[in-house]
Amino acid sequence: MLIDGTHYRSIWLAEDGESVQIIDQRKLPFAVEIETIRTWKEMVVAIREMHLRGAPLIGAAAGYGVYLACLELVAADSRGFDVGLERAMTELDAARPTAVNLRWALDRQRAALAEAGPPREKVAIAREQADAIAEEDVAVCAELGRHGADLLAGIAAGNPGRTINVLTHCNAGWLATVDYGTVTAVIYESSRRGLPLHVWVDETRPRNQGALTSWELSHNGVANTVICDNAGGHLMQHGRVDLVLVGTDRTARNGDVANKIGTYLKALAANDNEVPFYVALPSSTFDPSMERGVGAIPIEERNADEVLQVRGHDGTGESRMRLYADGTAAANYAFDVTPARLVTGYVTDRGVFDARHLADGLRGTNRG
Amino acid sequence: MLIDGTHYRSIWLAEDGESVQIIDQRKLPFAVEIETIRTWKEMVVAIREMHLRGAPLIGAAAGYGVYLACLELVAADSRGFDVGLERAMTELDAARPTAVNLRWALDRQRAALAEAGPPREKVAIAREQADAIAEEDVAVCAELGRHGADLLAGIAAGNPGRTINVLTHCNAGWLATVDYGTVTAVIYESSRRGLPLHVWVDETRPRNQGALTSWELSHNGVANTVICDNAGGHLMQHGRVDLVLVGTDRTARNGDVANKIGTYLKALAANDNEVPFYVALPSSTFDPSMERGVGAIPIEERNADEVLQVRGHDGTGESRMRLYADGTAAANYAFDVTPARLVTGYVTDRGVFDARHLADGLRGTNRG
C-alpha cells in the first residue's frame, strides 16, 4: 500500500538477494525506517522485539528467516547444515507463541526442505518457499478484501447514502501482512469501490497499534478517528458503529478467535448492541488442529514495561516516558480469546462463513 | 489517607480560613503538589481542568467554590451579591457536566443561602455548608466502606485463606472523595480487618487515573497490579477476578450507572463470566430525578488532545508526548452508562442493594 504516494510492501528480499528488508514498525508513525536483516538471528530479534508484527507478516518473516539460515549455513560449513537449520527453526518458532502463522510457515519450509537435495539446493528451495509464502499472503489478502467488500456493500445497501462506520482493534492492516492487510483489505477494496466509509480506530494499549492503523488508513485516503479502547461500548450503545471488524492471530476449529487483548470486550459490546462482529481471517491463520480456543490457545505474556512505559514523540524526536510511579507492578497479557458464539462471521479468502461452516469452508486451504 | 505515612485529605480549608487547598492531581503520581485556591474562578478552572476530579470531591469543591464566591462578593461590593453569586454558581455548575454531585452541592448551598440574612451572614452559612458537605462525604465513605467490607467478607468466606482479587476501573479512591474513597473505602476497611486482598487496577485511558489508584493503594499498603483497560475480560475468563468494584459519577433511579468510559465493557465481561459486578455508590451520587441513565445522562466529550497526547515522567521530570502522527483525528468520550441489568449490587452508605431496592434504600438520603 501507499506511504506518501509510494507503494511499499511490509517485507521484501533486498536487491542483493541475500538479505531481507522490512519497515521497522517500532519507529512508526513518527518515522519510516527500512531495516535490513542479514541473519536468521536478526530475524528472531525482529519478530520477538516486534520490529514487525501481525500474524501473516510473522509467517512471511519466518519463511525468510529459514532462507537466511540456509544461506548462512551453506556459507559456514555445510556439514552442520541440518542441525543448524533445526536450531534456527526452533528459535524462530519460539519468538512469538500465539500466532499460528509462524509455526505454519516453518512447517511448510521444513516439508519442502526435507524433499530437497544437498544444502545448495536447499537454499534455492527455501528462497522459493519464502517468496511463495509472501506472494500467497498478498493474493489471500486481496481475495479476502473482495469478499469483505461484498459484505460491506450488503450492509451499506440497507443504509443508502450513509457513511458506514467500522470499528477495528489493533492493526490488521497491510503492516500486519505483506500487503493490503486483512481488515484493511476489506476497507481499501470497499473504498476503491466508492463506499463512503469511516473507521473508528481503537488505540490498542499497551503498544498502541492503533497509531499504525490510523497512519496507514490516512496514507491511503480512508477517513478515521482514533478512540481509546474504553470507548467502543459507548459508541455501539449510541448507534455509531455499523460493524466491528478485527483480525486474528489464531482461530480454532470451532471458531474461537485469539486476537489482540481487548478484542473479547468489543465482541461482548457488539453482541449486547446487536452490532455485527466479523473476523477477517486469512486461511493461514486458521488452526483446525485446535478444537477450541478459550483456555487452549497459548496467550503470550509480555514485559510489564510495555504497560508502565509509553513511546511517543516529544516534539524533537521519538522518546519514551514512564506513566506510573516508580515500583508500580503491572501485568501485560498480549492476547485474549473471543468465543465463537460472539462472532457473526469470518471474512476469509474463500468467502464469508459463520462458525458452523468455517472448518468446511476452509478445508484444504492450509496445513492440509 | 496516607501519603508517605502522613495523613491527608484531598481538599481542606487553608489556615487563613479564606482559601482552599487541594492536592493537584495532575501532578500525581510523580509529585505531590498542594495548590491554594483563592477565588471561585480558580475553583472553576480546578474542576474543569481536573486539578481535582471524582464525583464526591467535585461536590465538595463546588461547595467551597460557593464559599469563596461569597467571600469575594462581600469584599467587593455587597450590593451585587445575589447577581454575582448566581453567576458563580452557573459557572461552577458548567465546569463538568456528568457528575451529579456538582449540581447537588450547588443546590444545597443555594437552599441554605436563600434562608440566610445579609451577605456577611451568607459568608458564614456558605462556609458552614461547605464544611458540612466535606465532613458528610467523609462519614458517607466510611460507612460505605464498612458495608462493602461486610460484602467482601462474605465472598472471602466462600474462599477461605485465598487472596480475593478485586478489579477496579478509574480512581474511585480517596483522591476522588474527601477521604477514604468509595471503592477504596471498601478495600481499605477490608484490608484493616485483615482480609488478604489484591487489586487489578485498570489504567483507565485516556487520563490514566489508574496511576492514581495504584499510587494511593501502594501508599496505604494494598497489593495491586496495573493492567491495560483491554485485559479485564481475559482475566475474568481465567478466574482471576473475584469481583469488579467501580465508582459512579451519577446513578439513575433505575440503577443505570454513569462512570468513567470503559466501565460498561467491564460490566459486560463480568456478566459473561458470572463475576459479581458492584458499584460503590455514595448516596450523594444517586440521582432519583433521572428515571434511567442510558441515553439520558449527559456524557462529557473532552478535548481530543487527551487521547492524542500522554503525560508521564521522562526520567528528569514530568513531560508530555504525542502518541500519534501529526494531524490524526481522535474523539474523547469521558463516560459511559452501564445498564442496571449488568449490576449485581450497589454498595452504599445505607447498605448493599440490588437495582430493584436501590431507590427505596436511599430514600431521604439526598436531594430529599
CSV table of N, CA and C in Angstrom, one decimal, chain B residues 145-151 153 187-196:
chain,number,residue,atom,x,y,z
B,145,GLY,N,-17.7,2.0,53.2
B,145,GLY,CA,-16.6,1.1,53.4
B,145,GLY,C,-16.9,-0.1,54.3
B,146,ARG,N,-17.6,0.2,55.4
B,146,ARG,CA,-18.0,-0.8,56.3
B,146,ARG,C,-19.0,-1.8,55.7
B,147,HIS,N,-20.0,-1.3,54.9
B,147,HIS,CA,-20.9,-2.2,54.3
B,147,HIS,C,-20.2,-3.0,53.2
B,148,GLY,N,-19.3,-2.4,52.5
B,148,GLY,CA,-18.6,-3.1,51.4
B,148,GLY,C,-17.7,-4.2,52.0
B,149,ALA,N,-17.1,-3.8,53.1
B,149,ALA,CA,-16.1,-4.8,53.7
B,149,ALA,C,-16.9,-6.0,54.2
B,150,ASP,N,-18.2,-5.8,54.7
B,150,ASP,CA,-19.0,-7.0,55.0
B,150,ASP,C,-19.3,-7.8,53.8
B,151,LEU,N,-19.6,-7.2,52.7
B,151,LEU,CA,-19.8,-7.9,51.4
B,151,LEU,C,-18.6,-8.7,51.0
B,153,ALA,N,-16.2,-9.8,52.9
B,153,ALA,CA,-16.0,-10.8,53.9
B,153,ALA,C,-16.9,-12.0,53.5
B,187,ILE,N,-12.0,-1.3,50.2
B,187,ILE,CA,-10.7,-2.0,50.2
B,187,ILE,C,-9.9,-1.7,51.4
B,188,TYR,N,-9.8,-0.5,51.8
B,188,TYR,CA,-9.0,-0.1,53.0
B,188,TYR,C,-9.6,-0.7,54.2
B,189,GLU,N,-11.0,-0.7,54.3
B,189,GLU,CA,-11.6,-1.3,55.5
B,189,GLU,C,-11.4,-2.8,55.5
B,190,SER,N,-11.5,-3.5,54.4
B,190,SER,CA,-11.3,-4.9,54.3
B,190,SER,C,-9.9,-5.3,54.7
B,191,SER,N,-9.0,-4.4,54.2
B,191,SER,CA,-7.5,-4.6,54.5
B,191,SER,C,-7.3,-4.5,56.0
B,192,ARG,N,-7.9,-3.4,56.6
B,192,ARG,CA,-7.8,-3.1,58.0
B,192,ARG,C,-8.2,-4.3,58.8
B,193,ARG,N,-9.3,-5.0,58.3
B,193,ARG,CA,-9.9,-6.2,59.0
B,193,ARG,C,-9.0,-7.4,58.8
B,194,GLY,N,-8.0,-7.3,57.9
B,194,GLY,CA,-7.1,-8.5,57.7
B,194,GLY,C,-7.4,-9.4,56.6
B,195,LEU,N,-8.4,-9.0,55.7
B,195,LEU,CA,-8.7,-9.8,54.5
B,195,LEU,C,-7.5,-9.8,53.6
B,196,PRO,N,-7.0,-10.9,53.1
B,196,PRO,CA,-6.0,-10.9,52.0
B,196,PRO,C,-6.6,-10.4,50.7
